Coordinates of C-alpha atoms in Angstrom, one line a residue:
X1 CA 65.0 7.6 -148.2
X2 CA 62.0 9.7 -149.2
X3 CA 61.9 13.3 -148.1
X4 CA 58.8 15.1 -147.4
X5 CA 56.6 16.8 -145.2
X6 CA 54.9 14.9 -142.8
X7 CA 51.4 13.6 -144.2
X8 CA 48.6 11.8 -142.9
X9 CA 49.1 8.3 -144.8
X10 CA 52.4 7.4 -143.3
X11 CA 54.7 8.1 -146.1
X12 CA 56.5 10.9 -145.3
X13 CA 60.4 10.0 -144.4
X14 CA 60.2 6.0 -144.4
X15 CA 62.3 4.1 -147.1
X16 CA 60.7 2.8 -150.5
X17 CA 61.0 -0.8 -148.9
X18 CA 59.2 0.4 -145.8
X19 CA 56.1 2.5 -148.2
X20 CA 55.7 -0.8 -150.3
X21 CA 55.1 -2.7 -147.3
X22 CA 52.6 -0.4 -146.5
X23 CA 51.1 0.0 -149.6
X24 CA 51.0 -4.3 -151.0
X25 CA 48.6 -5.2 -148.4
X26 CA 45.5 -5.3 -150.0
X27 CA 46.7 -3.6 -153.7
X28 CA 46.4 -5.5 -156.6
X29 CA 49.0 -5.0 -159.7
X30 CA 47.8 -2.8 -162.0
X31 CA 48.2 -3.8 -165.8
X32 CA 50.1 -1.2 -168.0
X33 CA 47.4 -0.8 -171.2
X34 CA 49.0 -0.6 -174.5
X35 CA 46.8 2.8 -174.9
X36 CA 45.7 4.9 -172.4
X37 CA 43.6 7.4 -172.1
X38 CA 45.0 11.3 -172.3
X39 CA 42.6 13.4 -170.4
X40 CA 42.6 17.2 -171.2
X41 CA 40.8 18.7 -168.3
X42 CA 39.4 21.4 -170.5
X43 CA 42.8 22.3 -172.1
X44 CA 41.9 23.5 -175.9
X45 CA 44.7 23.5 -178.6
X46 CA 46.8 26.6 -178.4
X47 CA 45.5 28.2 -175.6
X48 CA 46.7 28.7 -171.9
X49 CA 47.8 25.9 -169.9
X50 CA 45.4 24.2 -167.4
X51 CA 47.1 23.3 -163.6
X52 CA 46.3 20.2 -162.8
X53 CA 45.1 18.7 -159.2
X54 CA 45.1 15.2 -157.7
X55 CA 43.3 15.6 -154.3
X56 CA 41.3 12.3 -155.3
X57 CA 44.1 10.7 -156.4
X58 CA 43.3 9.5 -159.6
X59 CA 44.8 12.4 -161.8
X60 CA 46.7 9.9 -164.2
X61 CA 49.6 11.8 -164.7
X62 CA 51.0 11.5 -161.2
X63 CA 54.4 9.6 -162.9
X64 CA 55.3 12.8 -164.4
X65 CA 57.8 14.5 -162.0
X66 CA 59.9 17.1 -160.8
X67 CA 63.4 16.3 -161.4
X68 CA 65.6 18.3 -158.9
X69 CA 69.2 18.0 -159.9
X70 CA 71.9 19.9 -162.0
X71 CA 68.7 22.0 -163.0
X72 CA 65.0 22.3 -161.9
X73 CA 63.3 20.2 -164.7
X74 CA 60.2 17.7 -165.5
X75 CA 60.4 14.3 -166.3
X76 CA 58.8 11.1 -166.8
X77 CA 58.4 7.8 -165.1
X78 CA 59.1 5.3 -167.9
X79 CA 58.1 1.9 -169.1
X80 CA 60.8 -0.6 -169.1
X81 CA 59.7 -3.9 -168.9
X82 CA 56.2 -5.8 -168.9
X83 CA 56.6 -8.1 -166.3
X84 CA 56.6 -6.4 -162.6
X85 CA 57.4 -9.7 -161.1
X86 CA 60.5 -10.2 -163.4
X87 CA 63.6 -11.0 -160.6
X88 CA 61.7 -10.9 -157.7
X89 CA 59.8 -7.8 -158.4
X90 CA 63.3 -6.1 -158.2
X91 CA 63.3 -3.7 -161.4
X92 CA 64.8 -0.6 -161.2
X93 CA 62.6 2.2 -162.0
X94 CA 63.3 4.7 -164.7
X95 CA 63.1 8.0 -165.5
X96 CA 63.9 10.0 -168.8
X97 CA 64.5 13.6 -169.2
X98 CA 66.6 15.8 -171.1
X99 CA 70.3 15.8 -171.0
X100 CA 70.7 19.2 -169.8
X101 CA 69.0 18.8 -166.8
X102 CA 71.3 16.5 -165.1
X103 CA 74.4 17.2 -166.9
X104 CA 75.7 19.6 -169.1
X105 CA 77.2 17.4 -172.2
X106 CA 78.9 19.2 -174.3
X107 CA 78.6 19.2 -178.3
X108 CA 79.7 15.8 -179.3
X109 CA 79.8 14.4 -175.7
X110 CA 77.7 11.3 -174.3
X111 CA 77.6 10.4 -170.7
X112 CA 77.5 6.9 -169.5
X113 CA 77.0 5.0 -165.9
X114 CA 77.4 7.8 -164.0
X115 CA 76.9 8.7 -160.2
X116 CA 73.4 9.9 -159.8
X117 CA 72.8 13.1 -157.7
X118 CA 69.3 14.9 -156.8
X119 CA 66.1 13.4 -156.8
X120 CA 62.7 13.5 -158.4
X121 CA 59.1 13.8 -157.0
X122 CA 56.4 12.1 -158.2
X123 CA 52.6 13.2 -157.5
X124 CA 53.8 16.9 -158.0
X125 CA 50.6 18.8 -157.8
X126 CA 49.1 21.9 -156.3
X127 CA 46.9 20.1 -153.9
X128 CA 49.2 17.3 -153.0
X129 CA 52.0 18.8 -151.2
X130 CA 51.8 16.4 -148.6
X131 CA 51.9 13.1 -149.5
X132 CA 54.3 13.9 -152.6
X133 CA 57.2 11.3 -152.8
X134 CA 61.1 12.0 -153.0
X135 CA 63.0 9.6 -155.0
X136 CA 66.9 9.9 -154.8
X137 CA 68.6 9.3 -158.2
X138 CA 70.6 6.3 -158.1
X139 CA 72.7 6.7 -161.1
X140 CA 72.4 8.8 -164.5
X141 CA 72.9 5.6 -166.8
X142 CA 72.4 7.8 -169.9
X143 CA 73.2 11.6 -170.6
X144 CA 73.5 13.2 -173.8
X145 CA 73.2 16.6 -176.2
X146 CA 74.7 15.1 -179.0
X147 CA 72.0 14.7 -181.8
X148 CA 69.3 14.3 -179.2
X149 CA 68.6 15.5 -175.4
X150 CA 68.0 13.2 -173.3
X151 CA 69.0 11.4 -169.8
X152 CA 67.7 8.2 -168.3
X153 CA 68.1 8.0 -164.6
X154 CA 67.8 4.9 -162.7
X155 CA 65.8 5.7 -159.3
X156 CA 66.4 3.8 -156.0
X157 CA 63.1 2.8 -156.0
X158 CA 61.7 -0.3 -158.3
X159 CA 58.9 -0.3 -160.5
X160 CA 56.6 -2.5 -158.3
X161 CA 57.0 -0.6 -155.6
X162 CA 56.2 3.3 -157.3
X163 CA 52.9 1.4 -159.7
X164 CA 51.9 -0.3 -156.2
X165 CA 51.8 3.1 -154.6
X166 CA 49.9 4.7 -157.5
X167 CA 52.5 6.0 -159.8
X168 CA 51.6 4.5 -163.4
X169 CA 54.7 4.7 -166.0
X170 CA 54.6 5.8 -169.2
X171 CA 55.5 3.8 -173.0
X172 CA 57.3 5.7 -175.5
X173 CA 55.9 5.3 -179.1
X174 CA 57.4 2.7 -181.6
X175 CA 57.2 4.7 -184.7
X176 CA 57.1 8.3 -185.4
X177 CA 53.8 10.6 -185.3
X178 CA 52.2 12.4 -187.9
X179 CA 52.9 15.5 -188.6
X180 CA 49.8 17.3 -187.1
X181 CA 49.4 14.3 -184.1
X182 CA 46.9 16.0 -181.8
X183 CA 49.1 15.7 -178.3
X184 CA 49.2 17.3 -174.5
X185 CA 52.4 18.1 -173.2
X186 CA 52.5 18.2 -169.0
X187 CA 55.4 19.4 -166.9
X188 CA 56.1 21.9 -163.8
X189 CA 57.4 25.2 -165.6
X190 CA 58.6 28.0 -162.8
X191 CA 56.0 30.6 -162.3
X192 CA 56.3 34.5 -160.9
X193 CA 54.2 32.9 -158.3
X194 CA 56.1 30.1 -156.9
X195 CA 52.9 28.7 -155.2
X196 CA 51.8 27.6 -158.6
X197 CA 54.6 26.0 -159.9
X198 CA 53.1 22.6 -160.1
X199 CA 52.2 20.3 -163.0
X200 CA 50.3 22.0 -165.6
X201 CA 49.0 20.5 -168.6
X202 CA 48.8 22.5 -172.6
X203 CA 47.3 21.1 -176.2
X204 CA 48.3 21.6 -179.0
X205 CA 49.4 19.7 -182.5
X206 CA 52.4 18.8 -183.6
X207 CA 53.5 21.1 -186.8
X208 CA 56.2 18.5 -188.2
X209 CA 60.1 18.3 -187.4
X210 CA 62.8 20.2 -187.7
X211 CA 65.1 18.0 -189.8
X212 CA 68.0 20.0 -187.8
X213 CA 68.5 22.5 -184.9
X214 CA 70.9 24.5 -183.6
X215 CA 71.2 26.3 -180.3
X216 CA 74.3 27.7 -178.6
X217 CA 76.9 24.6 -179.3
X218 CA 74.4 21.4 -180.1
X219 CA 72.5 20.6 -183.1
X220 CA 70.0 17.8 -182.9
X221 CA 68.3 15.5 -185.7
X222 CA 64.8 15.5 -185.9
X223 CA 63.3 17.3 -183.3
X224 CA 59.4 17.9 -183.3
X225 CA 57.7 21.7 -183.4
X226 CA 54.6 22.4 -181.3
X227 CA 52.7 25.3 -180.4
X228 CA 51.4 24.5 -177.2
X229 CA 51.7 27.6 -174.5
X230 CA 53.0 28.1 -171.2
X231 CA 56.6 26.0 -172.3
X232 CA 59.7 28.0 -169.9
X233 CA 62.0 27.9 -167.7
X234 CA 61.2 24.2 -165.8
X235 CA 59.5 22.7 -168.9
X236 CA 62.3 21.5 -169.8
X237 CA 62.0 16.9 -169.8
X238 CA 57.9 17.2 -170.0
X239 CA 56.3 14.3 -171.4
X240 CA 55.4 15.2 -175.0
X241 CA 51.9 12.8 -175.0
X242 CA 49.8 11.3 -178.1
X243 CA 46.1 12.0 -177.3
X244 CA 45.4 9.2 -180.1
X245 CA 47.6 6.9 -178.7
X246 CA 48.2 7.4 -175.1
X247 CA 52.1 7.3 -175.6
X248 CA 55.0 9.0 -174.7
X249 CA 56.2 11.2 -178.3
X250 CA 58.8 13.4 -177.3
X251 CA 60.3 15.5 -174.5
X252 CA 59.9 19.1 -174.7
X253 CA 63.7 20.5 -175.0
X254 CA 63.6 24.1 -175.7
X255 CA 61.9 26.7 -177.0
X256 CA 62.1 30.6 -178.9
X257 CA 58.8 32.0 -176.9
X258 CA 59.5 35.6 -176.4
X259 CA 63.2 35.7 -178.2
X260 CA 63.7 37.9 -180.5
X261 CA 65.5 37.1 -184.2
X262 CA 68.8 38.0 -183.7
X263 CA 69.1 35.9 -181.2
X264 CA 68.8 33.3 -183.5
X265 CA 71.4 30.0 -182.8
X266 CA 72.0 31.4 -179.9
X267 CA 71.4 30.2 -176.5
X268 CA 67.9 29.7 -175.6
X269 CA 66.9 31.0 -179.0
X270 CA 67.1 27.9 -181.1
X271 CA 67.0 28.2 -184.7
X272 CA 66.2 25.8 -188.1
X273 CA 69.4 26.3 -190.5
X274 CA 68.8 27.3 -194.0
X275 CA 70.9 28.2 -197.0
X276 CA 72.1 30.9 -196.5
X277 CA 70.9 31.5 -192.8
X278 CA 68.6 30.4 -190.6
X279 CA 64.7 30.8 -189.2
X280 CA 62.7 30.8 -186.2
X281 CA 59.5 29.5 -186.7
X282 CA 57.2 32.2 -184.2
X283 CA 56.7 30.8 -180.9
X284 CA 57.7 27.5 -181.3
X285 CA 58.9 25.1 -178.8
X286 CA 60.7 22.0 -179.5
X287 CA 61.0 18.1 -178.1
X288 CA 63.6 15.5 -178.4
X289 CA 62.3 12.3 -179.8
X290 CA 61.4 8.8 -178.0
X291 CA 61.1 6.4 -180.7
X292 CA 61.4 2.9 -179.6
X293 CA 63.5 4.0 -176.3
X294 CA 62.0 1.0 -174.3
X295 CA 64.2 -1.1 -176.4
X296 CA 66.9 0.1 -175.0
X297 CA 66.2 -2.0 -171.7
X298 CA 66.4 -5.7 -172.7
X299 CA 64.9 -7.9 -169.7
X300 CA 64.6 -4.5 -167.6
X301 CA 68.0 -3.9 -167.9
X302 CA 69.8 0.0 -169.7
X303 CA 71.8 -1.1 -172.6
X304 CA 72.8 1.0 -175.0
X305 CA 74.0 -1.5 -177.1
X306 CA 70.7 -3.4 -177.4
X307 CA 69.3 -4.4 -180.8
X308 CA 66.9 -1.7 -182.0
X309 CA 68.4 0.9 -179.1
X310 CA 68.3 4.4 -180.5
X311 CA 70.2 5.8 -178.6
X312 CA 74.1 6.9 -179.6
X313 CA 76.3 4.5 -177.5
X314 CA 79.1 7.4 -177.5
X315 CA 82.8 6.8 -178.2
X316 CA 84.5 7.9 -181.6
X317 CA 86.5 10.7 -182.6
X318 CA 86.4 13.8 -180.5
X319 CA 86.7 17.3 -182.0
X320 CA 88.0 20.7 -180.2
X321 CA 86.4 22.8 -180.7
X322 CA 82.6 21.6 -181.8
X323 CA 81.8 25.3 -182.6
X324 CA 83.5 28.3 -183.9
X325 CA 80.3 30.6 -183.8
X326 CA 79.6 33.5 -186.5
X327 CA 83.1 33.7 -188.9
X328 CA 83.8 35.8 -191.8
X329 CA 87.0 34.5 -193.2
X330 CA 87.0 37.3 -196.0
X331 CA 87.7 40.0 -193.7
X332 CA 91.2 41.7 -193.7
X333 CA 91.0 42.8 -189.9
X334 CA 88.8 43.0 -187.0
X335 CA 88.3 43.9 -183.5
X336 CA 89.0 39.7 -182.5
X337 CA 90.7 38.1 -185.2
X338 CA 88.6 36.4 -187.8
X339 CA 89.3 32.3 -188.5
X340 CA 90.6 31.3 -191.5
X341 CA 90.7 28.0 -191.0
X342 CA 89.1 25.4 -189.2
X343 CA 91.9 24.7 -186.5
X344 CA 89.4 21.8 -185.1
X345 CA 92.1 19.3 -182.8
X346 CA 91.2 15.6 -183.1
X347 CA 91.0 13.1 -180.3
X348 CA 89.4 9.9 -179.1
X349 CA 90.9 7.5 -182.2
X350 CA 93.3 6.4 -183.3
X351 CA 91.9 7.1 -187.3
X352 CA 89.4 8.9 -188.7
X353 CA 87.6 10.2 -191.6
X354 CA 85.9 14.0 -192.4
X355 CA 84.2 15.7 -195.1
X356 CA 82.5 19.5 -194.8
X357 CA 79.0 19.5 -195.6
X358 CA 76.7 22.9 -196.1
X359 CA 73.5 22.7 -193.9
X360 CA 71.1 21.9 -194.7
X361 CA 71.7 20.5 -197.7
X362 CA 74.6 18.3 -196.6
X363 CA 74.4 15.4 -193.5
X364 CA 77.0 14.1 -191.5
X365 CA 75.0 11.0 -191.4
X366 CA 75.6 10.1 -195.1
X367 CA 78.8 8.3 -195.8
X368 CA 79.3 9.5 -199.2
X369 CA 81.7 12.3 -199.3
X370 CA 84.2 11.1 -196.6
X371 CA 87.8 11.6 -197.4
X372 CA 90.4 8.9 -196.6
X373 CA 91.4 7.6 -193.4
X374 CA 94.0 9.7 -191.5
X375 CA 96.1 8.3 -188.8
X376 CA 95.9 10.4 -185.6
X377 CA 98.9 11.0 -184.5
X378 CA 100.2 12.0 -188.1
X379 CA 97.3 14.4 -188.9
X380 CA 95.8 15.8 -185.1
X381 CA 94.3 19.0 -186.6
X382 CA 91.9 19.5 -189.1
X383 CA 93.2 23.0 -190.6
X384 CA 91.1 23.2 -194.3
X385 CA 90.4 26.9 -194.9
X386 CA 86.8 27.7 -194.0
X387 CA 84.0 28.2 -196.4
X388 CA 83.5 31.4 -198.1
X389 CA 79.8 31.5 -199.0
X390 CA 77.2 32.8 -196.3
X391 CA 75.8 29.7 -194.2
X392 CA 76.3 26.9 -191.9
X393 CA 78.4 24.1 -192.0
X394 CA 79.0 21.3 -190.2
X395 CA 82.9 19.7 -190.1
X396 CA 81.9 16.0 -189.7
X397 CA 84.0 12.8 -188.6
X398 CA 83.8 9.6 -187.6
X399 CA 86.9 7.1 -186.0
X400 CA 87.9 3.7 -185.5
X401 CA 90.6 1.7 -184.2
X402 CA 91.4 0.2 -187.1
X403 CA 93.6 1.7 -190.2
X404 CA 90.9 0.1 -192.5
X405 CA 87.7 1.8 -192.4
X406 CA 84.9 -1.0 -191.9
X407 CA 82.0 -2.0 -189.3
X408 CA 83.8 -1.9 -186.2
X409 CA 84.8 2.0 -186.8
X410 CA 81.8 4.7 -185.2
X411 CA 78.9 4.7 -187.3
X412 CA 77.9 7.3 -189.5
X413 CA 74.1 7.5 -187.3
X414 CA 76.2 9.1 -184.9
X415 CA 78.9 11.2 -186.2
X416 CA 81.2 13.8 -184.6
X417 CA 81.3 17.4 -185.7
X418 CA 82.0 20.7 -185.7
X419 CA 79.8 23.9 -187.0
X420 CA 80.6 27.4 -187.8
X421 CA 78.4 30.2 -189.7
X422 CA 79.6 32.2 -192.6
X423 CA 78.7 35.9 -192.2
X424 CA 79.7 38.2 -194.9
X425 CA 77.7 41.0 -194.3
X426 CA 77.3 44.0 -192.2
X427 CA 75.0 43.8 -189.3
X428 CA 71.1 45.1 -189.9
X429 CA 70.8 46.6 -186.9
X430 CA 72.4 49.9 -185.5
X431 CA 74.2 50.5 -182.8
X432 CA 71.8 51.3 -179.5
X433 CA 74.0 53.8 -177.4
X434 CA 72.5 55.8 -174.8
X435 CA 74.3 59.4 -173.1
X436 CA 73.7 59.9 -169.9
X437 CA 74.6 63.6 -168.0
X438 CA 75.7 63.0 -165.1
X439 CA 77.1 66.1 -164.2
X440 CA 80.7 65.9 -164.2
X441 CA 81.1 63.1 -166.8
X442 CA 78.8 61.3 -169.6
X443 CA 78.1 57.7 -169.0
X444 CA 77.6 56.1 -172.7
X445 CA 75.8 52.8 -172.6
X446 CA 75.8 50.0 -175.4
X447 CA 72.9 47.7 -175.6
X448 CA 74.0 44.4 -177.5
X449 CA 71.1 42.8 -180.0
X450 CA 72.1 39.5 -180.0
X451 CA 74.5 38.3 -183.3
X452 CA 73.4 41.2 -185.0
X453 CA 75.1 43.7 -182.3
X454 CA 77.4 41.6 -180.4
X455 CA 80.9 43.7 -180.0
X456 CA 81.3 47.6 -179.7
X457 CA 84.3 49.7 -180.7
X458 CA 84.4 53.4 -179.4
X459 CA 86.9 56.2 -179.2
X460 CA 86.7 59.7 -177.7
X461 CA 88.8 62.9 -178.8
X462 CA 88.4 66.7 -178.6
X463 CA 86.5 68.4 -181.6
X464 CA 89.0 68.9 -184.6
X465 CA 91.6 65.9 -183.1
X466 CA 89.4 63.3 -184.1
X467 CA 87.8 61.5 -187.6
X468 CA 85.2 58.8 -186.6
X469 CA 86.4 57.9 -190.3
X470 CA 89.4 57.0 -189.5
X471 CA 90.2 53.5 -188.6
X472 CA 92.5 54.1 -185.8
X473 CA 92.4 54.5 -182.0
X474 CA 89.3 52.5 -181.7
X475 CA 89.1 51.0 -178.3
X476 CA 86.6 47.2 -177.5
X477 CA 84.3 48.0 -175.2
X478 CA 84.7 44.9 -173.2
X479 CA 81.5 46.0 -170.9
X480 CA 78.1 47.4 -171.3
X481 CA 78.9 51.2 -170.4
X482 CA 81.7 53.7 -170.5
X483 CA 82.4 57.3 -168.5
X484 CA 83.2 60.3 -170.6
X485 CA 84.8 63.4 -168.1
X486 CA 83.7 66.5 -169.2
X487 CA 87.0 68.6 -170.1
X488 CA 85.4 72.0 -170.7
X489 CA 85.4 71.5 -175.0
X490 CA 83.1 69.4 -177.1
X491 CA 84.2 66.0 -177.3
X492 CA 82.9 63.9 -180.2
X493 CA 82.0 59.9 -179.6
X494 CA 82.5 57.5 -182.1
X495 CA 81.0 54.0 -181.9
X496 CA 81.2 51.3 -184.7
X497 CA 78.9 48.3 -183.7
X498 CA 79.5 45.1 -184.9
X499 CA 78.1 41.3 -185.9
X500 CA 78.7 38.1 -184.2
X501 CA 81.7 37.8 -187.4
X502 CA 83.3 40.9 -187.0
X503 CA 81.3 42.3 -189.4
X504 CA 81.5 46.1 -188.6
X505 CA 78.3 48.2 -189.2
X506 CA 77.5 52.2 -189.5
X507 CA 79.3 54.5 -187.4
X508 CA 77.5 56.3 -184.4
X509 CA 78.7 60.0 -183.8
X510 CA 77.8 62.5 -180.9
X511 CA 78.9 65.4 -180.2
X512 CA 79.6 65.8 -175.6
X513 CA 79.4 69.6 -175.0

């Protein structure tokens, strides 16, 4: 069924076999180009985002949607075959968005054939509210945030039916972009003003890839870096678009607009990994790629298994976990224990190979450096003592069923891993504690900056019984505020802030009269 409100041309609340009825007689088939054009509607690289209307119905990106499910996202209605009559005119429509937005994969973790909840609206404009069309997702064929982030959702409607109606699909490129491809990127970010939280459309150029990217858990390969504005909260699944080619690049994924740099890795704050650390490039946002995804549906059809598919079909070895976050392995003691060791557990095969590679300098995609096969069952956790030197590093595997490594065993496109950062040095940042009188008692608040400030230590003693020097009697402070009772004698407060590793930084001291 398609929800909606009612609307003058008869659509609102019939079935998508009852609207194509309604919409055949008299409509021809239109022809999907092989380039279309990319209108900008006065939208000028870099600057604000321009929202788009489609009162006369020929705004021609009414097949980007609003995905509604596990999160409020965009998306786009996708290309899959050439032939609309193929089976009877009964091809299932398809839309692609990022991974995130219908599930919530974890790091090494690809989702296949599963039950499709939520729905997405096409025609999704400000002035259009009333004939906009609800599509139901059928089934999530595809989910993943393993080396990309994407989904593609089969909708219960078919293609003949939405292009009949209006709704024009979209073709991914077949090769990659240049690096400064002139593109738009249109999706429905959330707005203070709810009323406008309808398609918008931003320029912008591409500024090259990010060869790798890290945020929170995932890393992905080859993701490409754009400065085009207005990208938030709802962006997330919009149609990164060629304006020389008329083709589908990217979808945007994320984005470090606003974050600040000790956020860095972390998530919402996605960062490019370097030597010794990593950058944020300033207000940069971020798309998963779409090379050659139509060839992932053979005769109409999702396979991930098709020739030329890029898409990782899943499977392999499994690690646990796929991130140990910010360690520094040299430390004698901290507040939370510091790892030593990797302590990763391995599933999902019955053999398997690993190696540990620096990043960025190092791949899990090249086979050279692989250790011998291990059997399973004989070896299930991967317990080398961590790196020493500042940096990332990925733990990478791949598995097979087979005790002789060969074809049939994952392939090293796709490999499993594991990441942790090295962190040998203090934090840069001081502790931000704030005393409040409240009369009868002090309330001491800690402000946390990210990795930088990320854990705080206090203790609280008479003048004369205390030594912030002194090691001892510090207490976590396992939330953002403490109370100090006034006693009648000056109290000192010591606070030692520390790093995402455990690294502690300088002592804070005040004195509580």
């Amino acid at each position: 069924m398609i929800g909606g409100s009612p609307c003058g041309d008869g659509r609102s609340r019939l079935s998508v076999s009852v609207l194509a009825a309604i919409v055949f007689a008299g409509s021809a088939t239109l022809a999907i180009a092989d380039a279309r054009a990319v209108p900008t509607y006065g939208a000028t690289d870099g600057g604000p985002s321009v929202l788009l209307s489609n009162a006369d119905g020929l705004n021609p990106y009414s097949g980007v949607v609003r995905v509604q499910a596990r999160a409020t996202c965009t998306g786009i209605f996708l290309v899959t075959t050439t032939d609309d009559d193929a089976r009877g005119g009964a091809a299932s429509a398809w839309v692609a968005t990022n991974g995130h937005c219908v599930a919530f994969p974890g790091t090494n973790q690809v989702l296949l054939d599963q039950p499709g909840s939520g729905s997405v609206v096409f025609d999704f404009f400000i002035d259009t509210q009333r004939r906009q069309l609800r599509v139901p997702i059928r089934r999530v064929a595809y989910a993943t945030m393993k080396g990309q982030d994407i989904a593609l959702v089969e909708l219960s409607a078919r293609v003949d039916e939405l292009r009949r109606a209006g709704y024009e699909p979209w073709r991914p490129v077949l090769n990659l972009p240049a690096d400064d491809e002139p593109v738009v990127v249109v999706g429905a970010p959330l707005q203070v003003d709810p009323a406008l939280a309808y398609l918008r459309l931003a320029a912008c150029t591409l500024e090259g890839r990010a060869p790798r990217l890290f945020e929170f858990t995932w890393h992905w390969y080859g993701f490409e870096r754009m400065g085009c504005s207005d990208i938030q909260a709802g962006s997330s699944g919009s149609p990164v678009i060629s304006r020389r080619t008329g083709r589908i690049v990217a979808l945007i994924n994320t984005s470090n607009a606003g974050q600040p740099w000790y956020t860095a890795c972390e998530i919402n704050s996605p960062c490019e990994p370097t030597r010794t650390g990593s950058v944020q490039p300033e207000n940069t946002s971020y798309a998963t790629p779409l090379v050659g995804i139509d060839r992932c549906f053979p005769g109409s059809e999702f396979d991930v298994k098709a020739p030329g598919c890029p898409l990782d079909a899943g499977g392999g070895v499994g690690y646990l976990p796929g991130q140990l976050g910010a360690q520094n392995p040299l430390l004698a003691s901290a507040p939370i224990a510091p790892k030593r060791t990797w302590n990763v557990s391995v599933t999902g095969t019955p053999y398997y190979r690993y190696k540990v590679v620096p990043v960025p300098s190092g791949d899990c995609r090249d086979l050279r450096g692989y250790g011998d096969v291990r059997r399973t069952i004989d070896a299930p956790v991967i317990d080398d003592a961590l790196p020493t030197t500042d940096g990332h590093y990925m733990l990478c595997g791949i598995g097979g069923d087979t005790r002789q490594w060969g074809p049939d065993w994952q392939s090293a496109d796709f490999p499993t891993s594991s990441r942790v950062r090295i962190d040998t040095k203090p934090p840069t940042l001081p502790a931000s504690v704030a005393i409040i009188d409240t009369g009868p008692a002090y309330r001491v608040e800690f402000t946390f900056l990210g990795n930088e400030v990320a854990l705080y230590t206090y203790k609280v003693a008479p003048v004369g019984e205390i030594s912030c020097a002194d090691p001892g009697g510090y207490r976590v402070a396992f939330v953002d505020f403490i109370t100090v009772q006034k006693i009648g004698r000056t109290q000192v407060l010591c606070v030692t802030p520390y790093d995402a590793a455990s690294n502690p930084g300088t002592v804070f001291e005040a004195r509580l009269p």
